[in-house]
Short mmCIF file of C-alpha atoms and ligand atoms in Angstrom, two decimals:
data_model
loop_
_atom_site.label_atom_id
_atom_site.label_comp_id
_atom_site.label_asym_id
_atom_site.label_seq_id
_atom_site.Cartn_x
_atom_site.Cartn_y
_atom_site.Cartn_z
CA MET A 1 23.26 110.92 89.61
CA THR A 2 23.37 108.18 92.27
CA ASP A 3 21.70 108.73 95.64
CA TYR A 4 25.17 108.77 97.18
CA THR A 5 26.17 111.61 94.82
CA ILE A 6 23.14 113.56 95.87
CA ALA A 7 23.66 112.82 99.57
CA ARG A 8 27.31 113.95 99.34
CA ARG A 9 26.35 117.20 97.68
CA ARG A 10 23.83 117.93 100.44
CA MET A 11 26.37 117.02 103.11
CA VAL A 12 28.87 119.53 101.55
CA GLU A 13 26.25 122.22 101.28
CA ASP A 14 24.37 121.85 104.53
CA GLN A 15 27.18 120.83 107.00
CA VAL A 16 30.36 122.16 105.43
CA ILE A 17 29.70 125.33 103.40
CA ALA A 18 26.67 126.49 105.50
CA ARG A 19 28.95 126.45 108.55
CA GLY A 20 31.63 128.61 107.01
CA VAL A 21 34.14 126.51 105.17
CA ARG A 22 35.07 128.58 102.19
CA ASP A 23 38.24 127.00 100.65
CA GLN A 24 36.98 125.82 97.19
CA ARG A 25 39.63 123.13 96.94
CA VAL A 26 38.44 121.63 100.09
CA ILE A 27 34.84 121.81 98.99
CA ASP A 28 35.68 120.15 95.64
CA ALA A 29 37.70 117.42 97.35
CA MET A 30 34.73 116.58 99.67
CA LEU A 31 32.41 116.54 96.74
CA ARG A 32 34.66 113.85 95.06
CA VAL A 33 35.65 111.43 97.75
CA PRO A 34 33.04 108.60 98.18
CA ARG A 35 32.67 108.81 102.01
CA HIS A 36 30.27 105.80 101.92
CA LEU A 37 33.02 103.46 100.90
CA PHE A 38 35.03 104.49 104.06
CA VAL A 39 32.52 103.33 106.55
CA PRO A 40 31.43 99.72 107.34
CA ASP A 41 28.95 98.36 104.83
CA ALA A 42 26.12 98.29 107.32
CA LEU A 43 26.54 102.10 107.92
CA ALA A 44 26.79 103.21 104.37
CA ALA A 45 23.35 104.73 104.34
CA GLN A 46 24.51 107.08 107.21
CA ALA A 47 27.92 108.02 105.71
CA TYR A 48 26.71 111.51 104.76
CA SER A 49 25.04 112.29 108.02
CA ASP A 50 26.13 115.02 110.43
CA PHE A 51 28.09 112.89 113.03
CA PRO A 52 31.07 110.61 113.41
CA LEU A 53 30.47 106.85 112.84
CA PRO A 54 32.08 103.81 114.44
CA ILE A 55 34.67 102.02 112.22
CA GLY A 56 35.61 99.23 114.58
CA GLU A 57 38.34 98.93 117.26
CA ARG A 58 36.44 101.60 119.32
CA GLN A 59 37.47 104.24 116.70
CA THR A 60 35.44 106.54 114.59
CA ILE A 61 35.48 108.27 111.16
CA SER A 62 35.33 112.05 112.00
CA GLN A 63 32.21 114.13 111.34
CA PRO A 64 32.27 115.57 107.81
CA TYR A 65 32.30 119.15 109.04
CA MET A 66 35.42 118.39 111.18
CA VAL A 67 37.19 117.01 108.08
CA GLY A 68 36.27 120.22 106.19
CA VAL A 69 37.56 122.65 108.81
CA MET A 70 40.67 120.68 109.53
CA SER A 71 41.48 120.42 105.94
CA GLU A 72 40.81 124.22 105.48
CA ALA A 73 43.00 125.09 108.50
CA LEU A 74 46.00 123.27 106.94
CA GLN A 75 45.96 125.77 103.99
CA LEU A 76 47.38 123.23 101.70
CA LYS A 77 48.75 124.04 98.25
CA ASP A 78 49.11 121.62 95.28
CA GLY A 79 52.77 120.87 95.76
CA ASP A 80 52.64 120.32 99.55
CA LYS A 81 53.75 117.39 101.52
CA VAL A 82 51.46 116.41 104.42
CA LEU A 83 51.45 114.01 107.28
CA GLU A 84 48.26 112.70 108.98
CA ILE A 85 48.27 111.01 112.39
CA GLY A 86 45.39 108.61 112.81
CA THR A 87 44.51 106.99 109.40
CA GLY A 88 41.37 105.37 110.80
CA SER A 89 39.02 104.80 107.82
CA GLY A 90 41.37 106.60 105.43
CA TYR A 91 38.65 109.25 104.57
CA GLN A 92 40.65 112.34 105.73
CA ALA A 93 43.73 110.96 104.04
CA ALA A 94 41.71 110.65 100.67
CA VAL A 95 40.63 114.27 101.12
CA LEU A 96 44.29 115.28 101.68
CA GLY A 97 45.28 113.33 98.68
CA LEU A 98 43.26 115.75 96.52
CA LEU A 99 44.73 118.76 98.20
CA ALA A 100 48.44 117.89 98.44
CA ARG A 101 51.14 116.27 96.25
CA GLN A 102 52.28 113.80 98.81
CA VAL A 103 50.33 112.31 101.76
CA PHE A 104 51.74 110.15 104.59
CA SER A 105 49.41 108.74 107.17
CA LEU A 106 50.20 106.89 110.50
CA GLU A 107 47.77 104.48 112.29
CA ARG A 108 48.59 102.48 115.50
CA ILE A 109 45.92 99.77 114.97
CA PRO A 110 46.96 97.28 112.20
CA ALA A 111 43.41 96.24 111.36
CA LEU A 112 42.27 99.73 110.71
CA ALA A 113 45.45 100.52 108.57
CA ARG A 114 44.77 97.37 106.47
CA GLN A 115 41.21 98.21 105.92
CA ALA A 116 42.08 101.93 105.07
CA ARG A 117 44.68 100.65 102.66
CA ARG A 118 42.12 98.48 100.83
CA THR A 119 39.60 101.34 100.61
CA LEU A 120 42.30 103.88 99.42
CA ASP A 121 43.42 101.39 96.71
CA LYS A 122 39.90 100.74 95.58
CA CYS A 123 39.20 104.55 95.28
CA GLY A 124 42.33 105.33 93.31
CA PHE A 125 44.52 106.68 96.10
CA ALA A 126 47.25 104.09 95.78
CA ARG A 127 49.93 106.75 96.15
CA ILE A 128 48.96 107.63 99.71
CA ASN A 129 51.41 106.10 102.13
CA VAL A 130 50.04 104.34 105.22
CA ARG A 131 52.25 103.01 108.00
CA VAL A 132 51.40 101.19 111.19
CA THR A 133 53.20 102.76 114.21
CA ASP A 134 52.94 105.04 117.17
CA GLY A 135 52.29 108.28 115.24
CA THR A 136 53.27 110.50 118.24
CA PHE A 137 56.83 110.31 116.88
CA GLY A 138 55.83 111.61 113.45
CA TRP A 139 57.57 110.33 110.43
CA GLU A 140 61.08 111.62 110.68
CA GLU A 141 62.56 110.10 107.53
CA GLU A 142 59.88 111.92 105.43
CA ALA A 143 60.13 115.28 107.26
CA PRO A 144 59.90 118.25 106.81
CA PHE A 145 56.07 118.49 106.16
CA ASP A 146 54.17 121.55 104.79
CA GLY A 147 51.18 120.27 106.94
CA ILE A 148 50.69 117.93 109.74
CA VAL A 149 47.17 117.01 110.88
CA VAL A 150 46.33 114.96 113.91
CA THR A 151 42.87 113.46 113.91
CA ALA A 152 43.06 112.10 117.61
CA GLY A 153 43.04 114.26 120.77
CA ALA A 154 46.44 114.94 122.52
CA PRO A 155 47.16 115.83 126.16
CA SER A 156 49.84 118.27 124.80
CA ILE A 157 51.62 118.82 121.51
CA PRO A 158 54.10 115.93 120.84
CA PRO A 159 57.54 117.64 120.40
CA PRO A 160 58.37 115.69 117.15
CA TYR A 161 55.57 117.51 115.26
CA ARG A 162 57.07 120.96 115.78
CA ALA A 163 60.46 119.55 114.82
CA GLN A 164 59.05 118.02 111.63
CA LEU A 165 57.26 121.03 110.30
CA ALA A 166 58.82 122.88 107.45
CA ILE A 167 59.34 126.63 107.87
CA GLY A 168 55.98 128.13 106.95
CA GLY A 169 54.40 124.77 107.73
CA ARG A 170 51.08 124.30 109.63
CA LEU A 171 50.20 121.74 112.35
CA VAL A 172 46.60 121.26 113.16
CA ILE A 173 45.94 119.18 116.32
CA PRO A 174 43.19 118.86 119.05
CA VAL A 175 44.77 119.46 122.44
CA GLY A 176 43.00 118.93 125.84
CA ASP A 177 41.67 116.23 128.06
CA ARG A 178 40.48 112.77 127.12
CA LEU A 179 36.85 113.91 126.47
CA SER A 180 37.18 117.40 124.96
CA GLN A 181 39.80 119.43 123.29
CA ILE A 182 40.51 122.75 121.51
CA LEU A 183 41.66 122.59 117.92
CA VAL A 184 45.06 124.33 117.81
CA ARG A 185 47.01 125.48 114.82
CA VAL A 186 50.74 125.92 115.10
CA THR A 187 52.63 127.68 112.25
CA ARG A 188 56.33 127.55 112.02
CA LEU A 189 57.57 131.01 111.32
CA SER A 190 61.24 130.27 111.40
CA GLU A 191 63.67 127.81 112.77
CA ARG A 192 62.87 128.77 116.29
CA ASP A 193 59.57 130.71 116.17
CA PHE A 194 56.11 129.30 116.17
CA ARG A 195 52.78 130.99 116.24
CA GLU A 196 49.93 129.20 118.00
CA GLU A 197 46.15 129.88 117.36
CA ARG A 198 43.32 128.36 119.21
CA LEU A 199 40.53 127.59 116.68
CA PHE A 200 37.54 126.11 118.50
CA GLY A 201 36.31 123.30 120.78
CA CYS A 202 36.18 119.72 119.48
CA ARG A 203 35.86 116.06 120.56
CA PHE A 204 38.17 113.36 119.28
CA VAL A 205 39.08 109.81 120.35
CA PRO A 206 42.42 109.88 122.27
CA LEU A 207 45.84 109.96 120.76
CA VAL A 208 47.45 106.90 122.38
CA GLY A 209 51.22 106.68 122.44
CA ASP A 210 54.53 107.64 123.89
CA HIS A 211 53.90 111.42 123.44
CA GLY A 212 50.17 110.99 123.87
CA TRP A 213 47.73 109.22 126.27
CA ARG A 214 48.40 105.96 127.96
CA GLU A 215 46.13 103.10 126.80
CA GLU A 216 43.15 102.70 129.18
N1 LIG B 1 41.26 110.45 110.17
C1 LIG B 1 40.44 109.34 110.47
C2 LIG B 1 39.80 109.45 111.84
C3 LIG B 1 40.21 108.33 112.74
S1 LIG B 1 39.89 108.46 114.45
C4 LIG B 1 39.36 109.12 109.49
O1 LIG B 1 39.23 109.97 108.51
O2 LIG B 1 38.58 108.13 109.50
C5 LIG B 1 41.60 108.57 115.03
C6 LIG B 1 42.48 107.43 114.71
O3 LIG B 1 43.74 107.70 115.36
C7 LIG B 1 42.07 106.08 115.24
O4 LIG B 1 42.00 105.23 114.15
C8 LIG B 1 43.21 105.69 116.23
O5 LIG B 1 43.51 104.31 116.14
C9 LIG B 1 44.28 106.51 115.76
N2 LIG B 1 45.45 106.75 116.67
C10 LIG B 1 45.29 107.09 117.98
N3 LIG B 1 46.57 107.19 118.55
C11 LIG B 1 47.43 107.05 117.55
C12 LIG B 1 48.89 107.11 117.49
N4 LIG B 1 49.63 107.38 118.46
N5 LIG B 1 49.42 106.92 116.18
C13 LIG B 1 48.68 106.59 115.20
N6 LIG B 1 47.42 106.57 115.14
C14 LIG B 1 46.80 106.79 116.27
#
């Protein structure tokens, strides 16, 4: 086993399982995705540490635990179609790629989307769709989605996300102010009814866009 494989196993055991993530499919996915390839080369040695890391453009790859809980909260099944807002490094998208049948991911910063595309291709995730756009509008042509996950903090829930959820579908999104948020899960119960659960506190970079924050 390589040092990275050992570090990855330790990360999943100490940071993800030990803190309560139970979904075996999520655990297996995180054991498989080579997180060190999704961070800048100079930070590869820290890729399995218990914190977010800078990926350029003032953005970050989320803390491993956060990827674990968000993936679990989505309750994905093999055949599901899922949308991610905030491709960033592409790491969360890769984890989703092992949990769902189709993954669509939106990123507003072209340089990050390009780098994520390269990494995803290198790691065998060529079928994950990445598009550069303001993701606060969702991806209407591909809706409805069984899962939508937003990896940036929103001031409120952008209306397109509810509209693009399949019935039975789950939206997981950090909502709050610019510095701290609550992770919220919205489940679409019927055409008109949605259940909203507040999961726990978190801290994400801002979701910048028409239905999000204004650029600073
Ligand atoms: N899921 C990423 C985490 C990236 S951090 C990973 O696994 O690495 C959040 C990302 O959301 C940043 O790359 C940021 O540029 C992006 N973002 C912020 N607002 C956005 C918007 N309106 N549409 C698409 N992406 C957005």
